[in-house]
mmCIF file with all atom_site columns, C-alpha atoms in Angstrom:
data_model
loop_
_atom_site.group_PDB
_atom_site.id
_atom_site.type_symbol
_atom_site.label_atom_id
_atom_site.label_alt_id
_atom_site.label_comp_id
_atom_site.label_asym_id
_atom_site.label_entity_id
_atom_site.label_seq_id
_atom_site.pdbx_PDB_ins_code
_atom_site.Cartn_x
_atom_site.Cartn_y
_atom_site.Cartn_z
_atom_site.occupancy
_atom_site.B_iso_or_equiv
_atom_site.pdbx_formal_charge
_atom_site.auth_seq_id
_atom_site.auth_comp_id
_atom_site.auth_asym_id
_atom_site.auth_atom_id
_atom_site.pdbx_PDB_model_num
ATOM 1   C CA . UNK A 1 1   ? 7.054   21.544  -32.003 1.00 37.00 ? 22  UNK A CA 1
ATOM 2   C CA . UNK A 1 2   ? 6.673   19.711  -28.867 1.00 50.00 ? 23  UNK A CA 1
ATOM 3   C CA . UNK A 1 3   ? 3.613   19.977  -27.011 1.00 52.00 ? 24  UNK A CA 1
ATOM 4   C CA . UNK A 1 4   ? 4.013   21.659  -23.476 1.00 77.00 ? 25  UNK A CA 1
ATOM 5   C CA . UNK A 1 5   ? 4.356   19.376  -20.475 1.00 82.00 ? 26  UNK A CA 1
ATOM 6   C CA . UNK A 1 6   ? 1.900   19.657  -17.386 1.00 80.00 ? 27  UNK A CA 1
ATOM 7   C CA . UNK A 1 7   ? 5.106   19.782  -15.186 1.00 79.00 ? 28  UNK A CA 1
ATOM 8   C CA . UNK A 1 8   ? 6.323   22.919  -17.021 1.00 82.00 ? 29  UNK A CA 1
ATOM 9   C CA . UNK A 1 9   ? 2.910   24.594  -16.801 1.00 85.00 ? 30  UNK A CA 1
ATOM 10  C CA . UNK A 1 10  ? 3.205   27.982  -15.218 1.00 89.00 ? 31  UNK A CA 1
ATOM 11  C CA . UNK A 1 11  ? 1.755   28.105  -11.616 1.00 93.00 ? 32  UNK A CA 1
ATOM 12  C CA . UNK A 1 12  ? 2.462   31.314  -9.535  1.00 95.00 ? 33  UNK A CA 1
ATOM 13  C CA . UNK A 1 13  ? 4.960   30.443  -6.719  1.00 94.00 ? 34  UNK A CA 1
ATOM 14  C CA . UNK A 1 14  ? 2.975   32.212  -4.142  1.00 96.00 ? 35  UNK A CA 1
ATOM 15  C CA . UNK A 1 15  ? -0.022  29.689  -4.606  1.00 97.00 ? 36  UNK A CA 1
ATOM 16  C CA . UNK A 1 16  ? 2.470   26.813  -4.494  1.00 95.00 ? 37  UNK A CA 1
ATOM 17  C CA . UNK A 1 17  ? 3.493   28.404  -1.214  1.00 95.00 ? 38  UNK A CA 1
ATOM 18  C CA . UNK A 1 18  ? 0.315   28.825  0.018   1.00 97.00 ? 39  UNK A CA 1
ATOM 19  C CA . UNK A 1 19  ? -0.921  25.238  -0.751  1.00 97.00 ? 40  UNK A CA 1
ATOM 20  C CA . UNK A 1 20  ? 2.393   23.974  0.549   1.00 96.00 ? 41  UNK A CA 1
ATOM 21  C CA . UNK A 1 21  ? 1.657   25.640  4.168   1.00 97.00 ? 42  UNK A CA 1
ATOM 22  C CA . UNK A 1 22  ? -1.914  24.545  4.135   1.00 97.00 ? 43  UNK A CA 1
ATOM 23  C CA . UNK A 1 23  ? -0.589  20.824  3.454   1.00 97.00 ? 44  UNK A CA 1
ATOM 24  C CA . UNK A 1 24  ? 1.544   20.717  6.458   1.00 97.00 ? 45  UNK A CA 1
ATOM 25  C CA . UNK A 1 25  ? -1.186  22.437  8.660   1.00 97.00 ? 46  UNK A CA 1
ATOM 26  C CA . UNK A 1 26  ? -3.421  19.849  7.664   1.00 97.00 ? 47  UNK A CA 1
ATOM 27  C CA . UNK A 1 27  ? -0.872  17.129  8.151   1.00 96.00 ? 48  UNK A CA 1
ATOM 28  C CA . UNK A 1 28  ? -0.216  18.447  11.666  1.00 95.00 ? 49  UNK A CA 1
ATOM 29  C CA . UNK A 1 29  ? -3.881  18.782  12.654  1.00 96.00 ? 50  UNK A CA 1
ATOM 30  C CA . UNK A 1 30  ? -4.732  15.376  11.238  1.00 94.00 ? 51  UNK A CA 1
ATOM 31  C CA . UNK A 1 31  ? -1.948  12.999  11.877  1.00 92.00 ? 52  UNK A CA 1
ATOM 32  C CA . UNK A 1 32  ? -3.943  9.722   11.605  1.00 93.00 ? 53  UNK A CA 1
ATOM 33  C CA . UNK A 1 33  ? -5.603  10.750  7.992   1.00 93.00 ? 54  UNK A CA 1
ATOM 34  C CA . UNK A 1 34  ? -2.087  11.338  6.221   1.00 93.00 ? 55  UNK A CA 1
ATOM 35  C CA . UNK A 1 35  ? 1.056   9.409   6.535   1.00 94.00 ? 56  UNK A CA 1
ATOM 36  C CA . UNK A 1 36  ? 3.553   12.356  7.113   1.00 94.00 ? 57  UNK A CA 1
ATOM 37  C CA . UNK A 1 37  ? 6.714   10.374  5.771   1.00 92.00 ? 58  UNK A CA 1
ATOM 38  C CA . UNK A 1 38  ? 4.758   9.869   2.617   1.00 93.00 ? 59  UNK A CA 1
ATOM 39  C CA . UNK A 1 39  ? 4.161   13.597  2.345   1.00 94.00 ? 60  UNK A CA 1
ATOM 40  C CA . UNK A 1 40  ? 7.854   14.526  3.179   1.00 91.00 ? 61  UNK A CA 1
ATOM 41  C CA . UNK A 1 41  ? 8.924   12.065  0.596   1.00 88.00 ? 62  UNK A CA 1
ATOM 42  C CA . UNK A 1 42  ? 6.860   14.098  -2.335  1.00 90.00 ? 63  UNK A CA 1
ATOM 43  C CA . UNK A 1 43  ? 6.425   17.650  -1.035  1.00 93.00 ? 64  UNK A CA 1
ATOM 44  C CA . UNK A 1 44  ? 9.077   19.695  0.770   1.00 90.00 ? 65  UNK A CA 1
ATOM 45  C CA . UNK A 1 45  ? 8.242   21.297  4.141   1.00 91.00 ? 66  UNK A CA 1
ATOM 46  C CA . UNK A 1 46  ? 8.018   25.126  4.294   1.00 91.00 ? 67  UNK A CA 1
ATOM 47  C CA . UNK A 1 47  ? 10.829  24.874  6.695   1.00 87.00 ? 68  UNK A CA 1
ATOM 48  C CA . UNK A 1 48  ? 12.836  23.249  4.197   1.00 81.00 ? 69  UNK A CA 1
ATOM 49  C CA . UNK A 1 49  ? 11.937  25.674  1.514   1.00 81.00 ? 70  UNK A CA 1
ATOM 50  C CA . UNK A 1 50  ? 12.581  28.539  3.838   1.00 81.00 ? 71  UNK A CA 1
ATOM 51  C CA . UNK A 1 51  ? 15.961  27.236  5.091   1.00 77.00 ? 72  UNK A CA 1
ATOM 52  C CA . UNK A 1 52  ? 16.871  26.521  1.401   1.00 71.00 ? 73  UNK A CA 1
ATOM 53  C CA . UNK A 1 53  ? 17.401  22.886  2.291   1.00 66.00 ? 74  UNK A CA 1
ATOM 54  C CA . UNK A 1 54  ? 16.477  21.696  -1.170  1.00 63.00 ? 75  UNK A CA 1
ATOM 55  C CA . UNK A 1 55  ? 18.383  18.727  -0.252  1.00 61.00 ? 76  UNK A CA 1
ATOM 56  C CA . UNK A 1 56  ? 16.027  17.264  2.122   1.00 55.00 ? 77  UNK A CA 1
ATOM 57  C CA . UNK A 1 57  ? 14.889  14.469  -0.374  1.00 58.00 ? 78  UNK A CA 1
ATOM 58  C CA . UNK A 1 58  ? 18.387  14.138  -2.127  1.00 55.00 ? 79  UNK A CA 1
ATOM 59  C CA . UNK A 1 59  ? 17.363  16.924  -4.540  1.00 55.00 ? 80  UNK A CA 1
ATOM 60  C CA . UNK A 1 60  ? 14.558  14.529  -5.970  1.00 62.00 ? 81  UNK A CA 1
ATOM 61  C CA . UNK A 1 61  ? 11.625  16.516  -4.999  1.00 70.00 ? 82  UNK A CA 1
ATOM 62  C CA . UNK A 1 62  ? 10.438  19.365  -7.017  1.00 82.00 ? 83  UNK A CA 1
ATOM 63  C CA . UNK A 1 63  ? 6.827   21.158  -6.474  1.00 90.00 ? 84  UNK A CA 1
ATOM 64  C CA . UNK A 1 64  ? 5.137   19.133  -9.243  1.00 91.00 ? 85  UNK A CA 1
ATOM 65  C CA . UNK A 1 65  ? 3.350   17.414  -6.618  1.00 92.00 ? 86  UNK A CA 1
ATOM 66  C CA . UNK A 1 66  ? 1.545   20.557  -5.474  1.00 95.00 ? 87  UNK A CA 1
ATOM 67  C CA . UNK A 1 67  ? 1.508   22.058  -9.130  1.00 94.00 ? 88  UNK A CA 1
ATOM 68  C CA . UNK A 1 68  ? -0.538  19.214  -10.255 1.00 92.00 ? 89  UNK A CA 1
ATOM 69  C CA . UNK A 1 69  ? -3.063  19.646  -7.560  1.00 95.00 ? 90  UNK A CA 1
ATOM 70  C CA . UNK A 1 70  ? -3.379  23.386  -8.343  1.00 96.00 ? 91  UNK A CA 1
ATOM 71  C CA . UNK A 1 71  ? -3.480  22.630  -12.145 1.00 94.00 ? 92  UNK A CA 1
ATOM 72  C CA . UNK A 1 72  ? -6.379  20.510  -11.585 1.00 92.00 ? 93  UNK A CA 1
ATOM 73  C CA . UNK A 1 73  ? -8.314  22.898  -9.243  1.00 94.00 ? 94  UNK A CA 1
ATOM 74  C CA . UNK A 1 74  ? -7.705  25.706  -11.642 1.00 94.00 ? 95  UNK A CA 1
ATOM 75  C CA . UNK A 1 75  ? -5.060  27.354  -9.142  1.00 95.00 ? 96  UNK A CA 1
ATOM 76  C CA . UNK A 1 76  ? -7.437  27.530  -6.477  1.00 97.00 ? 97  UNK A CA 1
ATOM 77  C CA . UNK A 1 77  ? -5.829  26.723  -3.261  1.00 97.00 ? 98  UNK A CA 1
ATOM 78  C CA . UNK A 1 78  ? -8.499  25.320  -1.054  1.00 97.00 ? 99  UNK A CA 1
ATOM 79  C CA . UNK A 1 79  ? -9.747  23.069  -3.965  1.00 97.00 ? 100 UNK A CA 1
ATOM 80  C CA . UNK A 1 80  ? -6.196  21.879  -4.481  1.00 97.00 ? 101 UNK A CA 1
ATOM 81  C CA . UNK A 1 81  ? -5.891  20.835  -0.787  1.00 97.00 ? 102 UNK A CA 1
ATOM 82  C CA . UNK A 1 82  ? -9.182  18.754  -1.036  1.00 96.00 ? 103 UNK A CA 1
ATOM 83  C CA . UNK A 1 83  ? -7.296  17.030  -3.863  1.00 95.00 ? 104 UNK A CA 1
ATOM 84  C CA . UNK A 1 84  ? -4.190  16.595  -1.909  1.00 96.00 ? 105 UNK A CA 1
ATOM 85  C CA . UNK A 1 85  ? -6.355  15.188  0.995   1.00 95.00 ? 106 UNK A CA 1
ATOM 86  C CA . UNK A 1 86  ? -8.059  12.516  -1.225  1.00 93.00 ? 107 UNK A CA 1
ATOM 87  C CA . UNK A 1 87  ? -4.908  11.593  -2.931  1.00 92.00 ? 108 UNK A CA 1
ATOM 88  C CA . UNK A 1 88  ? -2.853  11.332  0.318   1.00 94.00 ? 109 UNK A CA 1
ATOM 89  C CA . UNK A 1 89  ? -5.582  9.369   2.197   1.00 93.00 ? 110 UNK A CA 1
ATOM 90  C CA . UNK A 1 90  ? -5.657  7.033   -0.780  1.00 89.00 ? 111 UNK A CA 1
ATOM 91  C CA . UNK A 1 91  ? -1.739  6.664   -0.607  1.00 90.00 ? 112 UNK A CA 1
ATOM 92  C CA . UNK A 1 92  ? -1.701  5.837   3.022   1.00 92.00 ? 113 UNK A CA 1
ATOM 93  C CA . UNK A 1 93  ? -4.241  3.195   2.469   1.00 89.00 ? 114 UNK A CA 1
ATOM 94  C CA . UNK A 1 94  ? -1.794  1.439   0.286   1.00 85.00 ? 115 UNK A CA 1
ATOM 95  C CA . UNK A 1 95  ? 1.428   2.297   2.718   1.00 88.00 ? 116 UNK A CA 1
ATOM 96  C CA . UNK A 1 96  ? 3.325   4.140   -0.101  1.00 86.00 ? 117 UNK A CA 1
ATOM 97  C CA . UNK A 1 97  ? 5.825   5.466   2.376   1.00 87.00 ? 118 UNK A CA 1
ATOM 98  C CA . UNK A 1 98  ? 6.988   2.187   3.105   1.00 88.00 ? 119 UNK A CA 1
ATOM 99  C CA . UNK A 1 99  ? 6.779   0.242   -0.506  1.00 86.00 ? 120 UNK A CA 1
ATOM 100 C CA . UNK A 1 100 ? 10.071  -0.800  -2.088  1.00 84.00 ? 121 UNK A CA 1
ATOM 101 C CA . UNK A 1 101 ? 10.722  -3.404  -4.830  1.00 80.00 ? 122 UNK A CA 1
ATOM 102 C CA . UNK A 1 102 ? 11.593  -5.788  -2.133  1.00 82.00 ? 123 UNK A CA 1
ATOM 103 C CA . UNK A 1 103 ? 8.290   -5.510  -0.431  1.00 81.00 ? 124 UNK A CA 1
ATOM 104 C CA . UNK A 1 104 ? 5.758   -4.773  -2.861  1.00 79.00 ? 125 UNK A CA 1
ATOM 105 C CA . UNK A 1 105 ? 5.625   -8.203  -4.785  1.00 74.00 ? 126 UNK A CA 1
ATOM 106 C CA . UNK A 1 106 ? 6.822   -11.647 -3.975  1.00 71.00 ? 127 UNK A CA 1
ATOM 107 C CA . UNK A 1 107 ? 9.826   -12.140 -6.350  1.00 74.00 ? 128 UNK A CA 1
ATOM 108 C CA . UNK A 1 108 ? 7.839   -14.923 -8.364  1.00 69.00 ? 129 UNK A CA 1
ATOM 109 C CA . UNK A 1 109 ? 5.667   -12.023 -9.980  1.00 69.00 ? 130 UNK A CA 1
ATOM 110 C CA . UNK A 1 110 ? 9.034   -10.583 -11.293 1.00 68.00 ? 131 UNK A CA 1
ATOM 111 C CA . UNK A 1 111 ? 10.115  -13.524 -12.829 1.00 69.00 ? 132 UNK A CA 1
ATOM 112 C CA . UNK A 1 112 ? 7.127   -14.043 -15.208 1.00 69.00 ? 133 UNK A CA 1
ATOM 113 C CA . UNK A 1 113 ? 7.401   -10.229 -16.174 1.00 71.00 ? 134 UNK A CA 1
ATOM 114 C CA . UNK A 1 114 ? 3.740   -9.242  -15.605 1.00 74.00 ? 135 UNK A CA 1
ATOM 115 C CA . UNK A 1 115 ? 4.761   -5.606  -15.608 1.00 75.00 ? 136 UNK A CA 1
ATOM 116 C CA . UNK A 1 116 ? 7.688   -4.071  -17.785 1.00 79.00 ? 137 UNK A CA 1
ATOM 117 C CA . UNK A 1 117 ? 8.720   -0.523  -17.642 1.00 82.00 ? 138 UNK A CA 1
ATOM 118 C CA . UNK A 1 118 ? 11.532  -0.355  -20.232 1.00 85.00 ? 139 UNK A CA 1
ATOM 119 C CA . UNK A 1 119 ? 12.200  1.906   -23.047 1.00 89.00 ? 140 UNK A CA 1
ATOM 120 C CA . UNK A 1 120 ? 10.717  5.184   -24.350 1.00 93.00 ? 141 UNK A CA 1
ATOM 121 C CA . UNK A 1 121 ? 8.377   5.830   -27.298 1.00 92.00 ? 142 UNK A CA 1
ATOM 122 C CA . UNK A 1 122 ? 9.004   8.695   -29.942 1.00 91.00 ? 143 UNK A CA 1
ATOM 123 C CA . UNK A 1 123 ? 7.624   11.391  -27.718 1.00 88.00 ? 144 UNK A CA 1
ATOM 124 C CA . UNK A 1 124 ? 10.009  10.529  -24.865 1.00 88.00 ? 145 UNK A CA 1
ATOM 125 C CA . UNK A 1 125 ? 7.117   8.716   -22.957 1.00 91.00 ? 146 UNK A CA 1
ATOM 126 C CA . UNK A 1 126 ? 8.061   5.897   -20.563 1.00 91.00 ? 147 UNK A CA 1
ATOM 127 C CA . UNK A 1 127 ? 6.739   2.438   -22.005 1.00 90.00 ? 148 UNK A CA 1
ATOM 128 C CA . UNK A 1 128 ? 4.930   0.603   -19.151 1.00 85.00 ? 149 UNK A CA 1
ATOM 129 C CA . UNK A 1 129 ? 3.609   -2.760  -20.433 1.00 84.00 ? 150 UNK A CA 1
ATOM 130 C CA . UNK A 1 130 ? 0.995   -4.923  -18.523 1.00 78.00 ? 151 UNK A CA 1
ATOM 131 C CA . UNK A 1 131 ? 0.478   -8.459  -19.504 1.00 76.00 ? 152 UNK A CA 1
ATOM 132 C CA . UNK A 1 132 ? -2.780  -9.593  -18.986 1.00 70.00 ? 153 UNK A CA 1
ATOM 133 C CA . UNK A 1 133 ? -2.460  -12.988 -19.719 1.00 66.00 ? 154 UNK A CA 1
ATOM 134 C CA . UNK A 1 134 ? -0.781  -13.555 -16.083 1.00 62.00 ? 155 UNK A CA 1
ATOM 135 C CA . UNK A 1 135 ? -3.469  -12.218 -14.292 1.00 62.00 ? 156 UNK A CA 1
ATOM 136 C CA . UNK A 1 136 ? -6.083  -14.456 -12.456 1.00 61.00 ? 157 UNK A CA 1
ATOM 137 C CA . UNK A 1 137 ? -8.812  -13.019 -10.266 1.00 67.00 ? 158 UNK A CA 1
ATOM 138 C CA . UNK A 1 138 ? -8.149  -14.459 -7.013  1.00 67.00 ? 159 UNK A CA 1
ATOM 139 C CA . UNK A 1 139 ? -9.386  -12.325 -4.069  1.00 71.00 ? 160 UNK A CA 1
ATOM 140 C CA . UNK A 1 140 ? -6.250  -13.273 -1.859  1.00 70.00 ? 161 UNK A CA 1
ATOM 141 C CA . UNK A 1 141 ? -3.978  -11.527 -4.588  1.00 71.00 ? 162 UNK A CA 1
ATOM 142 C CA . UNK A 1 142 ? -5.993  -8.473  -5.204  1.00 75.00 ? 163 UNK A CA 1
ATOM 143 C CA . UNK A 1 143 ? -4.442  -6.045  -2.780  1.00 76.00 ? 164 UNK A CA 1
ATOM 144 C CA . UNK A 1 144 ? -0.974  -7.468  -3.645  1.00 76.00 ? 165 UNK A CA 1
ATOM 145 C CA . UNK A 1 145 ? -1.485  -6.911  -7.186  1.00 75.00 ? 166 UNK A CA 1
ATOM 146 C CA . UNK A 1 146 ? -2.842  -3.363  -6.515  1.00 79.00 ? 167 UNK A CA 1
ATOM 147 C CA . UNK A 1 147 ? 0.301   -2.498  -4.530  1.00 82.00 ? 168 UNK A CA 1
ATOM 148 C CA . UNK A 1 148 ? 2.526   -3.707  -7.433  1.00 80.00 ? 169 UNK A CA 1
ATOM 149 C CA . UNK A 1 149 ? 0.429   -1.211  -9.925  1.00 79.00 ? 170 UNK A CA 1
ATOM 150 C CA . UNK A 1 150 ? 0.689   1.698   -7.385  1.00 83.00 ? 171 UNK A CA 1
ATOM 151 C CA . UNK A 1 151 ? 4.312   0.811   -6.782  1.00 86.00 ? 172 UNK A CA 1
ATOM 152 C CA . UNK A 1 152 ? 5.234   0.906   -10.750 1.00 83.00 ? 173 UNK A CA 1
ATOM 153 C CA . UNK A 1 153 ? 3.022   4.046   -11.244 1.00 83.00 ? 174 UNK A CA 1
ATOM 154 C CA . UNK A 1 154 ? 4.693   6.032   -8.348  1.00 87.00 ? 175 UNK A CA 1
ATOM 155 C CA . UNK A 1 155 ? 8.177   5.137   -10.005 1.00 87.00 ? 176 UNK A CA 1
ATOM 156 C CA . UNK A 1 156 ? 6.740   6.604   -13.244 1.00 87.00 ? 177 UNK A CA 1
ATOM 157 C CA . UNK A 1 157 ? 5.572   9.548   -11.787 1.00 87.00 ? 178 UNK A CA 1
ATOM 158 C CA . UNK A 1 158 ? 8.830   10.190  -9.694  1.00 89.00 ? 179 UNK A CA 1
ATOM 159 C CA . UNK A 1 159 ? 10.674  9.801   -13.394 1.00 89.00 ? 180 UNK A CA 1
ATOM 160 C CA . UNK A 1 160 ? 8.179   12.377  -14.867 1.00 89.00 ? 181 UNK A CA 1
ATOM 161 C CA . UNK A 1 161 ? 8.592   14.760  -11.807 1.00 88.00 ? 182 UNK A CA 1
ATOM 162 C CA . UNK A 1 162 ? 12.344  14.697  -12.304 1.00 87.00 ? 183 UNK A CA 1
ATOM 163 C CA . UNK A 1 163 ? 12.239  15.268  -15.915 1.00 88.00 ? 184 UNK A CA 1
ATOM 164 C CA . UNK A 1 164 ? 13.678  11.713  -16.981 1.00 90.00 ? 185 UNK A CA 1
ATOM 165 C CA . UNK A 1 165 ? 10.415  11.076  -18.921 1.00 89.00 ? 186 UNK A CA 1
ATOM 166 C CA . UNK A 1 166 ? 7.948   13.373  -20.693 1.00 89.00 ? 187 UNK A CA 1
ATOM 167 C CA . UNK A 1 167 ? 4.936   10.865  -19.807 1.00 88.00 ? 188 UNK A CA 1
ATOM 168 C CA . UNK A 1 168 ? 3.836   7.247   -19.955 1.00 86.00 ? 189 UNK A CA 1
ATOM 169 C CA . UNK A 1 169 ? 2.655   5.219   -22.680 1.00 87.00 ? 190 UNK A CA 1
ATOM 170 C CA . UNK A 1 170 ? 0.566   2.218   -21.437 1.00 82.00 ? 191 UNK A CA 1
ATOM 171 C CA . UNK A 1 171 ? 0.560   -0.829  -23.471 1.00 83.00 ? 192 UNK A CA 1
ATOM 172 C CA . UNK A 1 172 ? -1.792  -3.618  -22.209 1.00 78.00 ? 193 UNK A CA 1
ATOM 173 C CA . UNK A 1 173 ? -0.477  -6.736  -23.920 1.00 78.00 ? 194 UNK A CA 1
ATOM 174 C CA . UNK A 1 174 ? -3.851  -9.147  -24.682 1.00 74.00 ? 195 UNK A CA 1
ATOM 175 C CA . UNK A 1 175 ? -1.825  -11.641 -26.233 1.00 78.00 ? 196 UNK A CA 1
ATOM 176 C CA . UNK A 1 176 ? -3.221  -15.433 -25.058 1.00 74.00 ? 197 UNK A CA 1
ATOM 177 C CA . UNK A 1 177 ? -5.888  -13.182 -23.068 1.00 67.00 ? 198 UNK A CA 1
ATOM 178 C CA . UNK A 1 178 ? -9.175  -15.091 -22.402 1.00 63.00 ? 199 UNK A CA 1
ATOM 179 C CA . UNK A 1 179 ? -12.270 -14.695 -20.128 1.00 61.00 ? 200 UNK A CA 1
ATOM 180 C CA . UNK A 1 180 ? -10.352 -16.164 -17.313 1.00 58.00 ? 201 UNK A CA 1
ATOM 181 C CA . UNK A 1 181 ? -8.151  -13.187 -17.125 1.00 55.00 ? 202 UNK A CA 1
ATOM 182 C CA . UNK A 1 182 ? -11.130 -10.894 -17.365 1.00 59.00 ? 203 UNK A CA 1
ATOM 183 C CA . UNK A 1 183 ? -11.624 -8.473  -14.080 1.00 58.00 ? 204 UNK A CA 1
ATOM 184 C CA . UNK A 1 184 ? -13.067 -5.406  -15.155 1.00 61.00 ? 205 UNK A CA 1
ATOM 185 C CA . UNK A 1 185 ? -12.321 -3.864  -11.605 1.00 68.00 ? 206 UNK A CA 1
ATOM 186 C CA . UNK A 1 186 ? -8.667  -4.520  -12.059 1.00 62.00 ? 207 UNK A CA 1
ATOM 187 C CA . UNK A 1 187 ? -8.625  -3.023  -15.410 1.00 61.00 ? 208 UNK A CA 1
ATOM 188 C CA . UNK A 1 188 ? -10.135 0.015   -14.533 1.00 67.00 ? 209 UNK A CA 1
ATOM 189 C CA . UNK A 1 189 ? -7.808  0.132   -11.424 1.00 67.00 ? 210 UNK A CA 1
ATOM 190 C CA . UNK A 1 190 ? -4.953  -0.046  -13.759 1.00 61.00 ? 211 UNK A CA 1
ATOM 191 C CA . UNK A 1 191 ? -6.228  2.807   -16.015 1.00 60.00 ? 212 UNK A CA 1
ATOM 192 C CA . UNK A 1 192 ? -6.905  4.991   -13.214 1.00 62.00 ? 213 UNK A CA 1
ATOM 193 C CA . UNK A 1 193 ? -3.456  4.638   -11.752 1.00 60.00 ? 214 UNK A CA 1
ATOM 194 C CA . UNK A 1 194 ? -1.492  5.992   -15.001 1.00 52.00 ? 215 UNK A CA 1
ATOM 195 C CA . UNK A 1 195 ? -0.508  9.591   -13.938 1.00 48.00 ? 216 UNK A CA 1
ATOM 196 C CA . UNK A 1 196 ? -1.961  12.184  -16.087 1.00 49.00 ? 217 UNK A CA 1
ATOM 197 C CA . UNK A 1 197 ? -1.537  15.416  -13.958 1.00 44.00 ? 218 UNK A CA 1
#
């Protein structure tokens, strides 16, 4: 028997709607803290829900983003709002709303395949491979590489939300890895970006 997935976990709709209202109220009151376009890309507005405009994001948006905050907050709406605020403040820092494959990493990065996001394991998890041998600690590239990691994590999270995969299997390829590749801060950042809830 397959384990229950977090996205299928039962959260009362009334809690989801309370959090949705608080999220958009927070956004209206704090326009410089959160990027509203990013929020709209991942969370339907109360007006869209009220008007049954579920097509606002091309039918790709579910209530998963709201549910994950509620699940990790033991279904407490105010605590979930704090998690939302932290997460979307972080997303604004990396300009998530404007990320695309064309602007996240220079094309040269893709030619050496430092990241691969192909195939599934036996449990329906998307396989995400990171090859450490290509990494060199260079301060001028740190934010570029972090944006690339965040971009791929966002794609994986959207696949999970839409039911296209059941999770992520992170493979860290250490072939030809040496001390010159070692960057514990970046490795910790990578592990923290893997979506869990």
